[in-house]
Amino acid sequence: MEGGPTTKPAVTLRAARERALAGDYAEAVRIYEELAARPALALSAAIARSDVDFQVGDYLKGIERLQSVREKGEASADWHAALAALYAAVGKRNEAIWHNRQSLIQNDRHLRARFQLGQLYETHGEFVGAISTYLPFEKIMTGPELPTSAEELTYLGQGFLRYSTLTKHKDMVQRTQHVLTEVYQEAFEFVDAAYWPARLAAGELLLTKHNLREARTDFEGVLAQNPKAAEASVGLGWVALEDWEFDAAEKHAAAALAANPASVSARLLLGATRMTERRYQEAAAVAEEALQTNPNSIEALSLLAAARLRAGDKTGSRQAVERVEKICPKSAILHFTLGTWLSAGRQFTGAEEHFKKAIEFAPYWVEPRTALGQLYMETGEEHLARQALEESFALDSFDTHTHNVLGLLDNLDHFARLETKNFIIKYDAAHDAAFAPYLAETLEAFHPEICENFGMTPEKRTIIEVFPDHLGFSVRITGRPFIATVGACCGRVIAMQAPRGGPPFGPFNWATVLRHEFTHTVTLAATENRIPHWMTEGLAVHEEPLAQSWRAKQMLNDAVQEDRLFTLESIDWGFMRPKRPGDRSLAYAQSEWMMQFAIERFGYGVVPKLLTAFREGKDQPTAFKDVLGISTEQFNSDFRNWAKKQAAEWKLHHTPQEETKDVQALVDENPDDPALLARLAMAQLREGEGEAARQTASRALELNKDEMRALEVLASQPIRQLLGAKDKDDRRECAHRAEPYLRRLLKLDPKHPPATLYMGIVKQALGDYQKAIEVFTDYQRRYPDDPDGYRYLAGLYFVQERRGDALKQLEQLGRLSEGEAPVFRQIAAIYAEEGQSEAAARWYRRAIEVDPYDAIAHARLGELLMGLKDYAGARREFEVLTGLKPDEVEGFEGLRRAFEGLGDSKKAEEMAGKIRALRGEGPVSEGRE
């Protein structure tokens, strides 16, 4: 026979099941339809096909298909269970319960029907019925004979865990681990490798325990077997959302909806993403979409109630609540959802009430207790947090989040406390005792100023918690081991990583961080936590000593030139869901810029008025209309025009930021266009493709020797190498390579900013110091906010031994910088050498604001204060020094002299005794003569 023999696919229930499990639903349906035409297989085919209908969301037609074989199906436990699942998916609870019961009447050990019935009872608050329904799972799991199919094993594991949870079994950890390894893993690894629902169950269980890494592995494993497994995509979406990866969460939700357009769980994920982004109207719309599939979904109605409440629609929210209460008068799901999103909006009083209701209605449920504990952490009531979290942990110690936060509380219990008039400072005495006095002094110094600026003094003392490492700080804020910042405000509580300059963020000005975070505390208190996110950030940055840095100006200028300033409606996305690498930094800078514009145009008085409007519950459009007299749309327009004028006055250099792939597409169409090639070279350079950038720029110059972007690319590469080179000859060689390109650039544009700066660097490397000074001076005159001009000039003046001129440059550099402790120490040392003790002391304090663990700075500041007869200040410095160097004499000697200056002879003699002991001259004795 021509072409050889062919093999026709088997038309069997097994073959169809294999195709369905692999996600080839079309082929599975084709086989099922062919089988359905055979009277002997019609019922089995219809039941099996209903699983496909369930996976793709064809619930109503699935019900019709099963009803078409009702005559035979009524005697089948499988038929009733399959029909019950589809009825439950569309919210027909009574029908679903009836069919599950019928299934159990015909087969009391039908595990699918039993688990489905228990879920219906549980979701609707009928816990007695749920426990009695789940009880057989306990008996089977602890009995002599387990099911042999992967499907039944999976339902057994699920039902067994629900029974254990509802009865608050004392061995939850062991039971959870047993189900994960001995039931689910056994099912999908040894019993039936194709049965991915067992692995899905494992992933969903791990997700509820916040074990994200292992949950992700299981969900990805499911999708490797069946790319159309919608629930696995939903699981990955929840993993992503818990890590604040919004794009990934949305992508996974879209994948789930592509596989199952009717998926309620995918829309709940998407709704939670919208809520996290504060897009409440969109979240409500997503909830409404879910309700089109299942109008009685308690989860979707609860999401709708929360979305409407956060959007300010109290009436609409109440209507959604009433719909839930008709279905389930005591819904823990409803109150947990409302509590979650009120807590996310820092509406802690309302959130606390709802979490307590959820606990009352579902005392077995861990999540509300954990959430309540986290809420108390944010309000600084750590004794209540421990109580809630320990209750949660007693119910389920397998939960990673609860374990992390309880471990943190154990550490906090051992923290030392330093109480001042307005603050409670908690710190690790073993590591940060030297830092605490500086915290206290700095906090109390700026407290009255910030409170006066916003017309609000917090009723309770603000709690400051300093963590010796990033891990503890991150767990304090998020319950997870990493957060991309060094300080955070939860309202009354401010947490901060100790400023040791270590990874992952390096040195930072802790005084500025605290001022920023305390501004949040005050503005949140002033508005009862209703201030828009961008505004509290804008005001916090506005309160910083160096609100608009050189880097901020460059970012703002680029955004203006490229027409990508945020609007009032989009700026919060810059913080929560940045689309570009620099969007979050831009959002901080622009928030402050918008407040600067508002204050400049309307006067500072609008700030407290806006805070009052938000405190009264007004939304942003209403507040702007009432206080500023303009709409938010008009504000956006007016701000944009003002920003353009501001940027124009700065006259900063701008090179459009383009992506290589976009410019490459243009070059492919016009390969000999030198301007396009130069743009491509610049994009390649920015994306780290150095050699490709060099080749592309060289090609552009072959076509046009005056292509400025190409010249800039070719000059910047040797400059970067020069700045990193240690050897003098290497630096000179780099300078020689860069110089021709720079000369050409400056001939074309004598005021080209990067070329001017680079030329100064080249002249310095080549030893032409006078020319370098001329170049840097010219650059500094045009760009007085760029720290680099002062940095390079200071170095050149030191080489020429012009210390006075160098000091002037360093002081300007110090005023433009916040985190450069070496610069501050250098300035202080020069002033000290010149006998200007007050100025030297001031700069040493600046250095300590960056590095409070610098023993040398404390010692020198202490000596300066002694000379200024500020004995109390000197005492503080020497006390810090003894904490940093407890085995050395220097600090105790300084304390001895400070106490003498204060007239405290007893303390002075006590220090003398410590000195003698350290020198081995005898033991320390109290009151020794």
XYZ file of N, CA and C in Angstrom, residues 646-726:
243
model
N 10.691 74.807 34.142
C 11.741 74.533 35.115
C 12.905 73.799 34.453
N 12.588 72.763 33.699
C 13.628 71.972 33.042
C 14.406 72.809 32.043
N 13.701 73.694 31.347
C 14.373 74.552 30.366
C 15.396 75.467 31.052
N 15.085 75.927 32.255
C 16.007 76.796 32.992
C 17.259 76.034 33.430
N 17.127 74.727 33.663
C 18.285 73.940 34.093
C 19.311 73.760 32.969
N 18.833 73.721 31.722
C 19.697 73.584 30.535
C 20.602 72.342 30.637
N 19.985 71.239 31.025
C 20.758 70.007 31.190
C 20.888 69.254 29.870
N 21.963 68.499 29.759
C 22.187 67.662 28.586
C 21.191 66.510 28.603
N 20.663 66.185 27.437
C 19.701 65.077 27.377
C 19.985 64.211 26.164
N 20.075 62.919 26.425
C 20.163 61.942 25.352
C 18.996 60.984 25.522
N 18.111 60.895 24.547
C 16.936 60.016 24.692
C 17.338 58.591 25.048
N 16.597 58.008 25.972
C 16.853 56.625 26.375
C 16.021 55.697 25.499
N 16.724 54.953 24.676
C 16.044 54.054 23.751
C 16.508 52.623 23.987
N 15.666 51.678 23.627
C 16.026 50.270 23.753
C 16.661 49.788 22.464
N 17.668 48.947 22.626
C 18.424 48.458 21.470
C 17.518 47.839 20.415
N 16.569 47.013 20.853
C 15.724 46.302 19.890
C 14.909 47.271 19.037
N 14.468 48.377 19.646
C 13.667 49.346 18.892
C 14.509 50.065 17.840
N 15.715 50.497 18.240
C 16.568 51.220 17.289
C 17.115 50.262 16.230
N 17.400 49.024 16.646
C 17.909 48.044 15.688
C 16.921 47.821 14.553
N 15.626 47.836 14.869
C 14.610 47.660 13.834
C 14.680 48.783 12.805
N 14.955 50.019 13.267
C 15.080 51.147 12.347
C 16.353 51.028 11.516
N 17.436 50.576 12.168
C 18.700 50.408 11.445
C 18.577 49.325 10.383
N 17.833 48.277 10.662
C 17.650 47.201 9.676
C 17.005 47.728 8.390
N 16.152 48.734 8.549
C 15.511 49.327 7.371
C 16.412 50.353 6.697
N 17.302 50.985 7.474
C 18.201 52.019 6.933
C 19.615 51.770 7.455
N 20.303 50.741 6.970
C 21.592 50.336 7.555
C 22.717 51.338 7.371
N 22.563 52.311 6.483
C 23.636 53.278 6.243
C 23.306 54.675 6.756
N 22.371 54.751 7.657
C 21.997 56.045 8.243
C 22.878 56.276 9.467
N 23.848 57.214 9.396
C 24.782 57.399 10.522
C 24.087 57.834 11.813
N 23.018 58.633 11.697
C 22.309 59.085 12.904
C 21.647 57.904 13.607
N 21.050 57.010 12.832
C 20.433 55.826 13.430
C 21.486 54.916 14.045
N 22.610 54.766 13.372
C 23.682 53.939 13.910
C 24.206 54.515 15.220
N 24.322 55.834 15.285
C 24.789 56.471 16.523
C 23.787 56.262 17.655
N 22.503 56.345 17.341
C 21.472 56.079 18.353
C 21.557 54.627 18.837
N 21.790 53.722 17.890
C 21.919 52.312 18.266
C 23.133 52.101 19.175
N 24.236 52.741 18.833
C 25.445 52.618 19.659
C 25.187 53.107 21.082
N 24.473 54.221 21.222
C 24.166 54.756 22.549
C 23.278 53.786 23.325
N 22.288 53.201 22.651
C 21.410 52.227 23.314
C 22.195 50.998 23.732
N 23.086 50.545 22.859
C 23.913 49.382 23.200
C 24.809 49.667 24.396
N 25.372 50.861 24.438
C 26.239 51.234 25.553
C 25.465 51.221 26.859
N 24.252 51.754 26.845
C 23.436 51.799 28.057
C 23.036 50.407 28.522
N 22.926 49.485 27.610
C 22.517 48.129 27.961
C 23.710 47.216 28.200
N 24.909 47.809 28.293
C 26.086 47.039 28.665
C 26.756 46.289 27.537
N 26.382 46.573 26.303
C 26.996 45.897 25.154
C 28.140 46.764 24.623
N 29.224 46.818 25.402
C 30.310 47.749 25.115
C 30.966 47.556 23.762
N 31.349 46.336 23.412
C 32.040 46.098 22.151
C 31.123 46.352 20.964
N 29.871 45.936 21.066
C 28.915 46.198 19.993
C 28.720 47.703 19.814
N 28.659 48.428 20.922
C 28.503 49.882 20.859
C 29.698 50.519 20.151
N 30.910 50.053 20.478
C 32.116 50.606 19.855
C 32.091 50.384 18.341
N 31.751 49.172 17.928
C 31.735 48.868 16.496
C 30.667 49.675 15.769
N 29.495 49.786 16.385
C 28.402 50.534 15.750
C 28.756 52.011 15.642
N 29.323 52.578 16.709
C 29.702 53.996 16.681
C 30.793 54.247 15.640
N 31.737 53.334 15.542
C 32.802 53.483 14.538
C 32.220 53.478 13.138
N 31.266 52.601 12.901
C 30.606 52.556 11.590
C 29.879 53.868 11.310
N 29.238 54.452 12.323
C 28.538 55.736 12.144
C 29.519 56.837 11.764
N 30.704 56.851 12.416
C 31.692 57.884 12.109
C 32.308 57.696 10.721
N 32.372 56.463 10.246
C 32.840 56.240 8.873
C 31.898 56.914 7.880
N 30.630 56.940 8.197
C 29.626 57.541 7.315
C 29.505 59.050 7.548
N 29.774 59.483 8.796
C 29.677 60.913 9.116
C 30.587 61.194 10.301
N 31.747 61.817 10.033
C 32.741 62.037 11.084
C 32.265 63.000 12.159
N 31.137 63.676 11.933
C 30.624 64.636 12.907
C 29.381 64.116 13.650
N 29.147 62.804 13.596
C 27.981 62.255 14.286
C 28.232 62.293 15.796
N 27.556 63.222 16.483
C 27.927 63.547 17.858
C 27.673 62.403 18.840
N 26.588 61.689 18.686
C 26.330 60.599 19.632
C 27.382 59.501 19.491
N 27.826 59.268 18.284
C 28.872 58.263 18.075
C 30.175 58.718 18.724
N 30.491 60.010 18.596
C 31.685 60.541 19.244
C 31.587 60.400 20.770
N 30.396 60.648 21.315
C 30.210 60.544 22.758
C 30.387 59.103 23.238
N 29.868 58.156 22.461
C 30.022 56.741 22.817
C 31.500 56.359 22.834
N 32.220 56.732 21.794
C 33.620 56.334 21.674
C 34.506 57.058 22.684
N 34.092 58.236 23.117
C 34.855 58.932 24.159
C 34.558 58.361 25.542
N 33.298 57.996 25.779
C 32.904 57.584 27.129
C 33.514 56.244 27.533
N 33.752 55.358 26.561
C 34.294 54.039 26.919
C 35.700 54.131 27.522
N 36.658 54.816 26.904
C 37.970 54.937 27.559
C 37.922 55.765 28.839
N 36.963 56.697 28.942
C 36.830 57.471 30.182
C 36.429 56.541 31.331
N 35.486 55.644 31.060
C 35.078 54.692 32.095
C 36.260 53.814 32.522
N 37.033 53.396 31.561
C 38.213 52.575 31.870
C 39.233 53.389 32.662
N 39.377 54.654 32.297
C 40.312 55.541 32.995
C 39.923 55.675 34.469
N 38.634 55.868 34.722
C 38.173 56.067 36.094
C 38.361 54.820 36.958
N 38.403 53.651 36.309
C 38.597 52.434 37.069
C 40.035 51.971 37.131
N 40.921 52.648 36.405
C 42.323 52.210 36.347
C 43.091 52.683 37.576
N 43.988 51.821 38.076
C 44.817 52.166 39.226
C 46.193 52.689 38.795
